[in-house]
Amino acid sequence: EGTKIVTHSMSTSGIMYMDLALNLDSLEAEDLKYLSLFERLLTEAGTEDKGFEELTQFINTHTGGLGVSHILSQKTSGTTVGKPDDVMGYLTLRAKCVPEKIGTMLDITKEVLLKAKLDNKQRAIEMLKESKAGMEAAVVGSGHRYAAARLSARFTTADAIGEQMSGISSIESVKEMLKTAEEDWPTIQSRLESIRAKLLHTKGEKKMIINLTGDDSLLEESKGTFQKFISDMHQNAVGAEKEPAKHDWSSEIKTVGKGFEGFSVPTQVNYVGFGEQLYKPGEAVSGAAQVISKFLSTGFLWDNVRVIGGAYGGFCGFDPVSGIFRFLSYRDPNLAKTIDNYKAAADYLANIELSQEELEKAIIGTIGDIDSPMSPDQKGFASLTRWLIGREQKDLQKRRDEILATSAEDFREFGRRLQALNKEADAVVIGSAAAFDAANKEMETKFEIKEIL
């Protein structure tokens, strides 16, 4: 019936872990702005049969929890940088329970997907007010996350969508959504109902993936229960009978234009982001890049941005799927000086001489990060995510081998790439108006300043 069941057999002490994923490609780009609200309403607004408190109590009584979220990522192949417009997105419902409660867990899943009260205006307005307040507090207190998202939104469709859903752009979107909910609720409700109808239409290819992690015997014994669930979902789906069209988000959402952007907020510190696409689509990325990024964060950037510069944090991050490299600072008293430190990192690496002991220490630290212990449900979900992105086990092993084989020359080569990056990189800063005024007097490239609160 078009539904895929993926199983991971491992010892789980008798617990069944389920991840249900619904493809989002039938949603318009505009729908994605409402996705976070839709996700919360599924489990926090009650259903046709149960109020919010009763539903919450029922979930907690019969399962180990049930949560709704989404996966959104650029796709890739092997260890190369993916195409900027190749994106995948899934709504995910994750739950766990003991064997005798599997049927009940699936009944709850059906109920929240098919019968959630998307017409609960009061709860929706409360959620939007919470989101607005949370975002306004976060952009002042954790501005580095917003700077990072804004930088990445220049290069890939997936990152541009992510920025619109939870970045700086989303602050204004949530304000507009709240205003519409208060003044014209039917418009919001119609959008939410439309999202559900597109995700759970009654005819055509069913875009459901069920990812199960459990003991081998439990997976075998529960096959019939899950087959019945799939049959019930197809028979009781909501929405139009005609399969909704797939949407090409790259034609509906444009990436952010290049340039130095400054977002002024009421604060006395700055969150300074600086970055560029270090590896272009199709280029192979060595695992050595992870070693070098961690080395920079815990060494050069710690010393120069945090210890000497006075910031609460200075670090960098590299995404091997998109090829994007970003420098970031946290609660930073400086702006122009921090960007100078970022640029200086390139020459530092390009001319570095590492002892064998320093090199081994950097490699061991990176291996510790990628091979950290995972619970059974984390292993199962990580495997699902890698599969959807386009990664195989052999790709992970190749990256691990490359990390272990990292050499001092890899550091110098990375430094030379950063030297080229310095000429093209953009800056995104969340900070004070006074800091931007000072920076624009001092720096050759000027910031375009916008107020966001």
C-alpha positions as a Markdown table, in Angstrom:
| # | Residue | x | y | z |
|---|---|---|---|---|
| 1 | Glu | 0.0 | 0.0 | 0.0 |
| 2 | Gly | 3.0 | 2.3 | -0.3 |
| 3 | Thr | 3.9 | 2.2 | 3.4 |
| 4 | Lys | 7.4 | 1.1 | 4.2 |
| 5 | Ile | 8.3 | -0.7 | 7.5 |
| 6 | Val | 11.9 | -0.5 | 8.5 |
| 7 | Thr | 13.0 | -2.7 | 11.5 |
| 8 | His | 16.1 | -2.6 | 13.7 |
| 9 | Ser | 16.6 | -5.8 | 15.7 |
| 10 | Met | 18.5 | -5.2 | 19.0 |
| 11 | Ser | 18.1 | -5.7 | 22.7 |
| 12 | Thr | 15.7 | -3.1 | 24.1 |
| 13 | Ser | 14.7 | -4.9 | 27.3 |
| 14 | Gly | 11.2 | -5.6 | 25.9 |
| 15 | Ile | 10.4 | -2.0 | 24.8 |
| 16 | Met | 9.1 | -1.2 | 21.4 |
| 17 | Tyr | 10.3 | 2.1 | 19.9 |
| 18 | Met | 8.3 | 3.5 | 16.9 |
| 19 | Asp | 9.1 | 6.4 | 14.6 |
| 20 | Leu | 6.3 | 7.1 | 12.1 |
| 21 | Ala | 7.3 | 9.5 | 9.3 |
| 22 | Leu | 5.0 | 11.2 | 6.8 |
| 23 | Asn | 6.5 | 12.8 | 3.7 |
| 24 | Leu | 6.0 | 16.6 | 3.6 |
| 25 | Asp | 6.5 | 17.0 | -0.2 |
| 26 | Ser | 2.8 | 17.5 | -0.7 |
| 27 | Leu | 2.9 | 20.7 | 1.3 |
| 28 | Glu | 3.4 | 24.2 | -0.2 |
| 29 | Ala | 6.2 | 26.3 | 1.0 |
| 30 | Glu | 3.7 | 28.5 | 2.7 |
| 31 | Asp | 2.3 | 25.5 | 4.6 |
| 32 | Leu | 5.7 | 24.9 | 6.2 |
| 33 | Lys | 5.4 | 28.1 | 8.2 |
| 34 | Tyr | 2.4 | 26.6 | 10.0 |
| 35 | Leu | 4.1 | 23.2 | 10.6 |
| 36 | Ser | 5.3 | 23.8 | 14.1 |
| 37 | Leu | 1.9 | 25.0 | 15.2 |
| 38 | Phe | 0.3 | 21.9 | 13.5 |
| 39 | Glu | 2.7 | 19.6 | 15.3 |
| 40 | Arg | 1.9 | 21.0 | 18.7 |
| 41 | Leu | -1.9 | 20.9 | 18.1 |
| 42 | Leu | -1.7 | 17.2 | 17.3 |
| 43 | Thr | -0.9 | 16.3 | 20.9 |
| 44 | Glu | -1.7 | 19.5 | 22.9 |
| 45 | Ala | -5.2 | 20.5 | 21.8 |
| 46 | Gly | -7.2 | 17.4 | 22.5 |
| 47 | Thr | -9.0 | 15.2 | 20.0 |
| 48 | Glu | -12.6 | 14.6 | 19.0 |
| 49 | Asp | -12.8 | 11.9 | 21.8 |
| 50 | Lys | -10.6 | 13.4 | 24.5 |
| 51 | Gly | -9.8 | 16.8 | 26.0 |
| 52 | Phe | -6.2 | 17.9 | 26.3 |
| 53 | Glu | -5.7 | 16.8 | 29.9 |
| 54 | Glu | -7.4 | 13.5 | 29.3 |
| 55 | Leu | -5.3 | 12.8 | 26.2 |
| 56 | Thr | -2.1 | 13.7 | 28.0 |
| 57 | Gln | -3.0 | 11.4 | 30.9 |
| 58 | Phe | -3.9 | 8.6 | 28.5 |
| 59 | Ile | -0.6 | 8.9 | 26.6 |
| 60 | Asn | 1.4 | 8.9 | 29.9 |
| 61 | Thr | -0.5 | 6.0 | 31.3 |
| 62 | His | -0.2 | 3.7 | 28.4 |
| 63 | Thr | 3.1 | 4.7 | 26.7 |
| 64 | Gly | 6.5 | 6.0 | 27.6 |
| 65 | Gly | 5.7 | 9.2 | 25.7 |
| 66 | Leu | 4.6 | 10.3 | 22.3 |
| 67 | Gly | 6.1 | 13.3 | 20.5 |
| 68 | Val | 5.6 | 15.0 | 17.2 |
| 69 | Ser | 8.4 | 16.9 | 15.3 |
| 70 | His | 9.9 | 17.0 | 11.8 |
| 71 | Ile | 13.1 | 16.1 | 9.9 |
| 72 | Leu | 14.3 | 18.6 | 7.3 |
| 73 | Ser | 17.6 | 18.2 | 5.5 |
| 74 | Gln | 19.5 | 18.5 | 2.3 |
| 75 | Lys | 20.1 | 15.1 | 0.7 |
| 76 | Thr | 23.4 | 13.7 | -0.3 |
| 77 | Ser | 25.1 | 10.7 | -1.8 |
| 78 | Gly | 28.0 | 9.0 | -0.1 |
| 79 | Thr | 30.5 | 11.6 | 1.4 |
| 80 | Thr | 30.0 | 14.3 | -1.2 |
| 81 | Val | 28.2 | 17.6 | -0.8 |
| 82 | Gly | 24.6 | 17.4 | -1.9 |
| 83 | Lys | 22.9 | 19.5 | -4.5 |
| 84 | Pro | 21.6 | 22.8 | -3.0 |
| 85 | Asp | 18.0 | 22.2 | -4.1 |
| 86 | Asp | 17.8 | 18.5 | -3.2 |
| 87 | Val | 15.8 | 18.5 | 0.0 |
| 88 | Met | 13.8 | 16.0 | 2.0 |
| 89 | Gly | 11.3 | 16.6 | 4.8 |
| 90 | Tyr | 9.2 | 14.3 | 7.0 |
| 91 | Leu | 6.7 | 14.9 | 9.9 |
| 92 | Thr | 7.7 | 12.4 | 12.6 |
| 93 | Leu | 5.7 | 10.9 | 15.4 |
| 94 | Arg | 7.8 | 9.0 | 17.9 |
| 95 | Ala | 6.5 | 6.8 | 20.7 |
| 96 | Lys | 7.5 | 3.8 | 22.8 |
| 97 | Cys | 5.7 | 1.2 | 25.0 |
| 98 | Val | 5.8 | -2.2 | 26.5 |
| 99 | Pro | 4.7 | -5.2 | 24.4 |
| 100 | Glu | 1.2 | -5.5 | 25.8 |
| 101 | Lys | 0.5 | -1.8 | 25.0 |
| 102 | Ile | 1.5 | -1.8 | 21.3 |
| 103 | Gly | -2.1 | -1.9 | 20.2 |
| 104 | Thr | -3.0 | 1.0 | 22.5 |
| 105 | Met | 0.0 | 3.0 | 21.3 |
| 106 | Leu | -1.1 | 2.6 | 17.7 |
| 107 | Asp | -4.7 | 3.6 | 18.6 |
| 108 | Ile | -3.4 | 6.8 | 20.2 |
| 109 | Thr | -1.3 | 7.4 | 17.1 |
| 110 | Lys | -4.4 | 7.1 | 14.9 |
| 111 | Glu | -6.4 | 9.4 | 17.2 |
| 112 | Val | -3.9 | 12.3 | 17.2 |
| 113 | Leu | -3.3 | 12.1 | 13.5 |
| 114 | Leu | -6.9 | 11.7 | 12.4 |
| 115 | Lys | -8.9 | 13.4 | 15.1 |
| 116 | Ala | -6.8 | 16.1 | 16.7 |
| 117 | Lys | -8.8 | 19.3 | 17.4 |
| 118 | Leu | -7.3 | 21.6 | 14.8 |
| 119 | Asp | -10.2 | 23.9 | 15.4 |
| 120 | Asn | -9.1 | 24.7 | 19.0 |
| 121 | Lys | -8.6 | 28.4 | 18.5 |
| 122 | Gln | -7.9 | 29.2 | 22.2 |
| 123 | Arg | -5.0 | 26.6 | 22.4 |
| 124 | Ala | -3.6 | 27.7 | 19.0 |
| 125 | Ile | -3.5 | 31.4 | 20.1 |
| 126 | Glu | -1.8 | 30.4 | 23.4 |
| 127 | Met | 0.8 | 28.4 | 21.5 |
| 128 | Leu | 1.5 | 31.3 | 19.1 |
| 129 | Lys | 1.9 | 33.7 | 22.0 |
| 130 | Glu | 4.3 | 31.2 | 23.7 |
| 131 | Ser | 6.3 | 30.9 | 20.4 |
| 132 | Lys | 6.4 | 34.6 | 19.9 |
| 133 | Ala | 7.7 | 35.3 | 23.5 |
| 134 | Gly | 10.1 | 32.4 | 23.3 |
| 135 | Met | 11.6 | 33.5 | 20.0 |
| 136 | Glu | 12.0 | 37.1 | 21.2 |
| 137 | Ala | 13.8 | 35.9 | 24.3 |
| 138 | Ala | 15.9 | 33.4 | 22.4 |
| 139 | Val | 17.2 | 35.9 | 19.8 |
| 140 | Val | 18.5 | 38.1 | 22.6 |
| 141 | Gly | 19.8 | 35.3 | 24.8 |
| 142 | Ser | 20.9 | 32.7 | 22.2 |
| 143 | Gly | 21.5 | 34.8 | 19.1 |
| 144 | His | 24.3 | 32.6 | 17.8 |
| 145 | Arg | 21.7 | 30.0 | 16.7 |
| 146 | Tyr | 19.8 | 32.6 | 14.7 |
| 147 | Ala | 23.0 | 33.9 | 13.1 |
| 148 | Ala | 24.0 | 30.3 | 12.2 |
| 149 | Ala | 20.7 | 29.6 | 10.6 |
| 150 | Arg | 20.7 | 32.9 | 8.6 |
| 151 | Leu | 24.2 | 32.2 | 7.3 |
| 152 | Ser | 23.3 | 28.7 | 6.1 |
| 153 | Ala | 20.1 | 30.0 | 4.4 |
| 154 | Arg | 22.3 | 31.5 | 1.7 |
| 155 | Phe | 23.3 | 28.2 | 0.3 |
| 156 | Thr | 20.7 | 25.4 | 0.3 |
| 157 | Thr | 16.9 | 25.1 | 0.0 |
| 158 | Ala | 16.7 | 23.0 | 3.2 |
| 159 | Asp | 18.5 | 25.7 | 5.2 |
| 160 | Ala | 16.4 | 28.5 | 3.7 |
| 161 | Ile | 13.3 | 26.6 | 4.7 |
| 162 | Gly | 14.7 | 26.0 | 8.2 |
| 163 | Glu | 15.4 | 29.6 | 8.6 |
| 164 | Gln | 11.9 | 30.6 | 7.6 |
| 165 | Met | 10.5 | 28.0 | 10.0 |
| 166 | Ser | 12.6 | 28.7 | 13.1 |
| 167 | Gly | 15.1 | 31.5 | 12.3 |
| 168 | Ile | 14.9 | 35.3 | 12.2 |
| 169 | Ser | 12.3 | 35.3 | 9.4 |
| 170 | Ser | 10.0 | 33.2 | 11.6 |
| 171 | Ile | 9.7 | 35.9 | 14.3 |
| 172 | Glu | 7.8 | 38.1 | 11.9 |
| 173 | Ser | 5.8 | 35.1 | 10.5 |
| 174 | Val | 4.6 | 34.1 | 14.0 |
| 175 | Lys | 3.6 | 37.7 | 14.7 |
| 176 | Glu | 1.5 | 37.7 | 11.5 |
| 177 | Met | 0.1 | 34.3 | 12.3 |
| 178 | Leu | -1.0 | 35.4 | 15.8 |
| 179 | Lys | -2.7 | 38.5 | 14.4 |
| 180 | Thr | -4.6 | 36.4 | 11.8 |
| 181 | Ala | -5.5 | 33.8 | 14.5 |
| 182 | Glu | -7.0 | 36.6 | 16.7 |
| 183 | Glu | -8.8 | 38.4 | 13.9 |
| 184 | Asp | -9.5 | 35.8 | 11.2 |
| 185 | Trp | -9.3 | 32.4 | 12.8 |
| 186 | Pro | -11.1 | 30.5 | 9.9 |
| 187 | Thr | -8.1 | 31.3 | 7.7 |
| 188 | Ile | -5.7 | 29.6 | 10.1 |
| 189 | Gln | -8.0 | 26.6 | 10.7 |
| 190 | Ser | -8.4 | 26.1 | 7.0 |
| 191 | Arg | -4.6 | 26.1 | 6.5 |
| 192 | Leu | -4.2 | 23.5 | 9.3 |
| 193 | Glu | -6.9 | 21.3 | 8.0 |
| 194 | Ser | -5.4 | 21.5 | 4.6 |
| 195 | Ile | -2.0 | 20.4 | 5.9 |
| 196 | Arg | -3.6 | 17.3 | 7.5 |
| 197 | Ala | -5.5 | 16.5 | 4.4 |
| 198 | Lys | -2.4 | 16.6 | 2.3 |
| 199 | Leu | -0.4 | 14.4 | 4.6 |
| 200 | Leu | -3.2 | 11.9 | 5.1 |
| 201 | His | -5.1 | 11.8 | 1.8 |
| 202 | Thr | -7.2 | 8.8 | 1.1 |
| 203 | Lys | -6.0 | 7.8 | -2.4 |
| 204 | Gly | -2.8 | 7.5 | -4.3 |
| 205 | Glu | 0.7 | 6.6 | -3.0 |
| 206 | Lys | 0.8 | 6.5 | 0.8 |
| 207 | Lys | 3.9 | 8.3 | 2.0 |
| 208 | Met | 4.2 | 6.7 | 5.4 |
| 209 | Ile | 7.3 | 5.1 | 6.9 |
| 210 | Ile | 7.2 | 3.1 | 10.1 |
| 211 | Asn | 10.6 | 2.7 | 11.7 |
| 212 | Leu | 10.7 | 0.0 | 14.5 |
| 213 | Thr | 13.4 | -0.8 | 17.0 |
| 214 | Gly | 13.0 | -3.8 | 19.3 |
| 215 | Asp | 14.0 | -7.3 | 20.3 |
| 216 | Asp | 13.8 | -9.8 | 17.4 |
| 217 | Ser | 11.0 | -11.8 | 19.0 |
| 218 | Leu | 9.0 | -8.6 | 19.7 |
| 219 | Leu | 9.3 | -7.4 | 16.1 |
| 220 | Glu | 8.1 | -10.7 | 14.8 |
| 221 | Glu | 5.2 | -11.0 | 17.2 |
| 222 | Ser | 3.9 | -7.5 | 16.6 |
| 223 | Lys | 3.9 | -7.8 | 12.7 |
| 224 | Gly | 0.1 | -8.4 | 12.6 |
| 225 | Thr | -0.7 | -5.5 | 14.9 |
| 226 | Phe | 1.3 | -3.0 | 12.7 |
| 227 | Gln | -0.2 | -4.4 | 9.5 |
| 228 | Lys | -3.7 | -3.8 | 11.0 |
| 229 | Phe | -2.6 | -0.3 | 11.9 |
| 230 | Ile | -1.5 | 0.4 | 8.4 |
| 231 | Ser | -4.8 | -0.9 | 7.0 |
| 232 | Asp | -6.8 | 1.2 | 9.4 |
| 233 | Met | -4.8 | 4.3 | 8.5 |
| 234 | His | -5.4 | 3.9 | 4.8 |
| 235 | Gln | -9.1 | 3.2 | 5.3 |
| 236 | Asn | -9.7 | 6.1 | 7.7 |
| 237 | Ala | -7.4 | 8.8 | 6.2 |
| 238 | Val | -8.7 | 12.3 | 5.9 |
| 239 | Gly | -8.7 | 14.7 | 3.0 |
| 240 | Ala | -9.4 | 14.6 | -0.7 |
| 241 | Glu | -9.4 | 11.3 | -2.7 |
| 242 | Lys | -7.0 | 12.7 | -5.3 |
| 243 | Glu | -3.3 | 12.5 | -4.4 |
| 244 | Pro | -2.0 | 16.0 | -3.8 |
| 245 | Ala | 0.7 | 17.3 | -6.1 |
| 246 | Lys | 4.3 | 17.2 | -5.0 |
| 247 | His | 5.9 | 20.6 | -4.5 |
| 248 | Asp | 9.3 | 21.8 | -5.6 |
| 249 | Trp | 10.3 | 23.9 | -2.7 |
| 250 | Ser | 13.4 | 25.2 | -4.4 |
| 251 | Ser | 11.1 | 27.1 | -6.8 |
| 252 | Glu | 8.9 | 28.4 | -4.0 |
| 253 | Ile | 11.5 | 29.4 | -1.4 |
| 254 | Lys | 14.6 | 31.5 | -2.4 |
| 255 | Thr | 17.8 | 31.4 | -0.5 |
| 256 | Val | 18.9 | 34.5 | 1.4 |
| 257 | Gly | 21.0 | 37.0 | -0.7 |
| 258 | Lys | 24.7 | 37.6 | 0.1 |
| 259 | Gly | 25.9 | 40.5 | 2.2 |
| 260 | Phe | 26.8 | 41.5 | 5.7 |
| 261 | Glu | 23.6 | 41.5 | 7.8 |
| 262 | Gly | 23.2 | 43.1 | 11.2 |
| 263 | Phe | 20.1 | 42.5 | 13.3 |
| 264 | Ser | 19.7 | 45.0 | 16.1 |
| 265 | Val | 18.3 | 43.9 | 19.4 |
| 266 | Pro | 18.2 | 45.4 | 22.9 |
| 267 | Thr | 21.4 | 43.9 | 24.2 |
| 268 | Gln | 25.0 | 44.9 | 25.3 |
| 269 | Val | 26.6 | 41.8 | 23.7 |
| 270 | Asn | 26.9 | 40.4 | 20.2 |
| 271 | Tyr | 26.5 | 37.1 | 18.5 |
| 272 | Val | 28.9 | 37.1 | 15.6 |
| 273 | Gly | 28.6 | 34.7 | 12.7 |
| 274 | Phe | 30.9 | 34.4 | 9.7 |
| 275 | Gly | 30.9 | 31.7 | 7.1 |
| 276 | Glu | 30.7 | 30.4 | 3.5 |
| 277 | Gln | 30.3 | 27.2 | 1.6 |
| 278 | Leu | 33.7 | 25.7 | 2.0 |
| 279 | Tyr | 33.0 | 22.6 | -0.2 |
| 280 | Lys | 30.9 | 23.0 | -3.3 |
| 281 | Pro | 28.1 | 20.6 | -4.5 |
| 282 | Gly | 29.6 | 17.3 | -5.7 |
| 283 | Glu | 32.9 | 17.7 | -3.9 |
| 284 | Ala | 34.1 | 14.9 | -1.7 |
| 285 | Val | 34.5 | 15.9 | 2.0 |
| 286 | Ser | 37.1 | 14.2 | 4.1 |
| 287 | Gly | 36.4 | 13.2 | 7.7 |
| 288 | Ala | 39.5 | 15.2 | 8.6 |
| 289 | Ala | 37.3 | 18.3 | 8.4 |
| 290 | Gln | 35.6 | 17.3 | 11.6 |
| 291 | Val | 38.9 | 16.9 | 13.4 |
| 292 | Ile | 40.1 | 20.3 | 12.3 |
| 293 | Ser | 36.8 | 22.1 | 13.1 |
| 294 | Lys | 36.9 | 20.7 | 16.7 |
| 295 | Phe | 40.6 | 21.6 | 17.0 |
| 296 | Leu | 39.9 | 25.2 | 16.0 |
| 297 | Ser | 37.0 | 25.5 | 18.4 |
| 298 | Thr | 38.8 | 24.1 | 21.5 |
| 299 | Gly | 42.1 | 25.8 | 20.7 |
| 300 | Phe | 42.5 | 28.9 | 18.5 |
| 301 | Leu | 39.0 | 30.2 | 18.9 |
| 302 | Trp | 38.8 | 29.5 | 22.6 |
| 303 | Asp | 42.0 | 31.4 | 23.2 |
| 304 | Asn | 41.4 | 34.4 | 21.0 |
| 305 | Val | 37.6 | 34.9 | 21.0 |
| 306 | Arg | 36.8 | 33.7 | 24.6 |
| 307 | Val | 39.9 | 34.1 | 26.7 |
| 308 | Ile | 41.5 | 37.2 | 25.1 |
| 309 | Gly | 38.4 | 38.6 | 23.5 |
| 310 | Gly | 36.1 | 38.2 | 26.5 |
| 311 | Ala | 33.2 | 36.4 | 24.8 |
| 312 | Tyr | 31.4 | 33.7 | 26.7 |
| 313 | Gly | 32.0 | 31.4 | 23.8 |
| 314 | Gly | 33.8 | 31.1 | 20.4 |
| 315 | Phe | 33.5 | 28.1 | 18.2 |
| 316 | Cys | 33.1 | 26.9 | 14.6 |
| 317 | Gly | 31.0 | 24.3 | 12.9 |
| 318 | Phe | 31.2 | 22.3 | 9.6 |
| 319 | Asp | 28.3 | 20.5 | 7.9 |
| 320 | Pro | 29.6 | 17.8 | 5.6 |
| 321 | Val | 26.2 | 17.4 | 3.9 |
| 322 | Ser | 26.0 | 21.1 | 2.7 |
| 323 | Gly | 29.7 | 21.9 | 2.8 |
| 324 | Ile | 29.0 | 25.0 | 4.9 |
| 325 | Phe | 31.6 | 26.2 | 7.4 |
| 326 | Arg | 30.6 | 28.8 | 10.1 |
| 327 | Phe | 32.4 | 30.7 | 12.8 |
| 328 | Leu | 30.2 | 31.8 | 15.8 |
| 329 | Ser | 30.6 | 33.7 | 19.0 |
| 330 | Tyr | 28.3 | 33.8 | 22.1 |
| 331 | Arg | 27.7 | 36.9 | 24.3 |
| 332 | Asp | 30.6 | 38.7 | 22.7 |
| 333 | Pro | 31.7 | 42.2 | 23.7 |
| 334 | Asn | 33.4 | 42.6 | 20.3 |
| 335 | Leu | 32.3 | 42.6 | 16.7 |
| 336 | Ala | 34.9 | 43.7 | 14.1 |
| 337 | Lys | 37.7 | 42.3 | 16.3 |
| 338 | Thr | 36.0 | 38.9 | 16.4 |
| 339 | Ile | 35.7 | 38.8 | 12.6 |
| 340 | Asp | 39.4 | 39.6 | 12.4 |
| 341 | Asn | 40.1 | 36.6 | 14.7 |
| 342 | Tyr | 37.9 | 34.4 | 12.4 |
| 343 | Lys | 40.0 | 35.4 | 9.4 |
| 344 | Ala | 43.2 | 34.9 | 11.2 |
| 345 | Ala | 42.3 | 31.3 | 11.8 |
| 346 | Ala | 43.0 | 30.6 | 8.1 |
| 347 | Asp | 46.7 | 31.6 | 8.3 |
| 348 | Tyr | 47.0 | 29.9 | 11.7 |
| 349 | Leu | 46.0 | 26.5 | 10.1 |
| 350 | Ala | 47.8 | 27.1 | 6.8 |
| 351 | Asn | 51.1 | 27.4 | 8.6 |
| 352 | Ile | 50.6 | 25.1 | 11.5 |
| 353 | Glu | 53.1 | 22.6 | 12.8 |
| 354 | Leu | 51.6 | 19.8 | 14.9 |
| 355 | Ser | 53.3 | 17.3 | 17.1 |
| 356 | Gln | 52.2 | 13.7 | 16.9 |
| 357 | Glu | 50.8 | 14.0 | 20.4 |
| 358 | Glu | 48.7 | 17.1 | 19.5 |
| 359 | Leu | 47.4 | 15.3 | 16.3 |
| 360 | Glu | 46.5 | 12.2 | 18.2 |
| 361 | Lys | 44.7 | 14.2 | 20.9 |
| 362 | Ala | 42.6 | 16.0 | 18.2 |
| 363 | Ile | 41.7 | 12.7 | 16.5 |
| 364 | Ile | 40.7 | 11.0 | 19.7 |
| 365 | Gly | 38.5 | 13.9 | 20.7 |
| 366 | Thr | 36.7 | 13.7 | 17.4 |
| 367 | Ile | 36.2 | 9.9 | 17.5 |
| 368 | Gly | 34.8 | 10.3 | 21.0 |
| 369 | Asp | 32.1 | 12.7 | 19.6 |
| 370 | Ile | 31.0 | 10.5 | 16.7 |
| 371 | Asp | 31.2 | 7.2 | 18.7 |
| 372 | Ser | 29.5 | 8.4 | 21.8 |
| 373 | Pro | 27.0 | 5.8 | 23.4 |
| 374 | Met | 23.5 | 5.8 | 22.0 |
| 375 | Ser | 20.3 | 4.2 | 23.4 |
| 376 | Pro | 18.4 | 1.8 | 21.2 |
| 377 | Asp | 15.8 | 4.3 | 20.2 |
| 378 | Gln | 18.6 | 6.8 | 19.3 |
| 379 | Lys | 20.3 | 4.2 | 17.2 |
| 380 | Gly | 17.1 | 3.4 | 15.3 |
| 381 | Phe | 16.1 | 7.0 | 14.7 |
| 382 | Ala | 19.7 | 7.9 | 13.6 |
| 383 | Ser | 19.6 | 5.0 | 11.1 |
| 384 | Leu | 16.3 | 6.2 | 9.7 |
| 385 | Thr | 17.6 | 9.8 | 9.4 |
| 386 | Arg | 20.8 | 8.7 | 7.6 |
| 387 | Trp | 18.7 | 6.5 | 5.2 |
| 388 | Leu | 16.4 | 9.4 | 4.3 |
| 389 | Ile | 19.4 | 11.8 | 3.8 |
| 390 | Gly | 21.2 | 9.3 | 1.6 |
| 391 | Arg | 23.9 | 8.0 | 3.9 |
| 392 | Glu | 24.9 | 4.3 | 4.1 |
| 393 | Gln | 26.9 | 2.5 | 6.8 |
| 394 | Lys | 29.9 | 2.3 | 4.5 |
| 395 | Asp | 29.9 | 6.1 | 4.2 |
| 396 | Leu | 30.1 | 6.3 | 8.0 |
| 397 | Gln | 33.0 | 3.8 | 8.1 |
| 398 | Lys | 34.8 | 5.7 | 5.4 |
| 399 | Arg | 34.5 | 9.0 | 7.4 |
| 400 | Arg | 35.7 | 7.2 | 10.5 |
| 401 | Asp | 38.7 | 5.9 | 8.6 |
| 402 | Glu | 39.5 | 9.4 | 7.3 |
| 403 | Ile | 39.3 | 10.8 | 10.8 |
| 404 | Leu | 41.8 | 8.3 | 12.1 |
| 405 | Ala | 44.1 | 9.0 | 9.1 |
| 406 | Thr | 44.0 | 12.8 | 9.6 |
| 407 | Ser | 47.5 | 14.3 | 9.0 |
| 408 | Ala | 49.1 | 17.7 | 9.7 |
| 409 | Glu | 49.0 | 18.4 | 6.0 |
| 410 | Asp | 45.2 | 18.0 | 6.2 |
| 411 | Phe | 45.2 | 20.9 | 8.7 |
| 412 | Arg | 47.3 | 23.1 | 6.4 |
| 413 | Glu | 45.1 | 22.3 | 3.3 |
| 414 | Phe | 42.0 | 23.2 | 5.3 |
| 415 | Gly | 43.7 | 26.5 | 6.3 |
| 416 | Arg | 44.3 | 27.2 | 2.6 |
| 417 | Arg | 40.6 | 26.6 | 1.9 |
| 418 | Leu | 39.7 | 29.0 | 4.8 |
| 419 | Gln | 42.0 | 31.6 | 3.2 |
| 420 | Ala | 39.9 | 31.5 | 0.1 |
| 421 | Leu | 36.8 | 31.5 | 2.2 |
| 422 | Asn | 37.8 | 34.8 | 3.8 |
| 423 | Lys | 37.4 | 36.6 | 0.5 |
| 424 | Glu | 33.9 | 35.4 | -0.1 |
| 425 | Ala | 32.4 | 34.8 | 3.4 |
| 426 | Asp | 29.4 | 36.7 | 4.7 |
| 427 | Ala | 28.7 | 37.9 | 8.3 |
| 428 | Val | 25.5 | 37.7 | 10.2 |
| 429 | Val | 25.5 | 39.4 | 13.6 |
| 430 | Ile | 22.8 | 39.7 | 16.3 |
| 431 | Gly | 23.9 | 42.7 | 18.4 |
| 432 | Ser | 23.4 | 46.2 | 19.7 |
| 433 | Ala | 22.9 | 49.2 | 17.5 |
| 434 | Ala | 26.0 | 50.8 | 19.0 |
| 435 | Ala | 28.2 | 47.9 | 18.0 |
| 436 | Phe | 27.0 | 48.1 | 14.4 |
| 437 | Asp | 27.7 | 51.8 | 14.3 |
| 438 | Ala | 31.2 | 51.3 | 15.5 |
| 439 | Ala | 31.8 | 48.3 | 13.2 |
| 440 | Asn | 30.6 | 50.2 | 10.1 |
| 441 | Lys | 33.1 | 53.0 | 10.9 |
| 442 | Glu | 35.9 | 50.5 | 11.3 |
| 443 | Met | 35.3 | 47.9 | 8.6 |
| 444 | Glu | 35.6 | 48.0 | 4.9 |
| 445 | Thr | 32.5 | 45.9 | 4.3 |
| 446 | Lys | 29.4 | 47.6 | 5.9 |
| 447 | Phe | 26.5 | 45.9 | 7.6 |
| 448 | Glu | 23.0 | 46.4 | 6.5 |
| 449 | Ile | 21.2 | 46.9 | 9.8 |
| 450 | Lys | 17.7 | 45.8 | 10.6 |
| 451 | Glu | 15.7 | 45.9 | 13.8 |
| 452 | Ile | 13.9 | 42.7 | 14.6 |
| 453 | Leu | 12.2 | 43.4 | 18.0 |
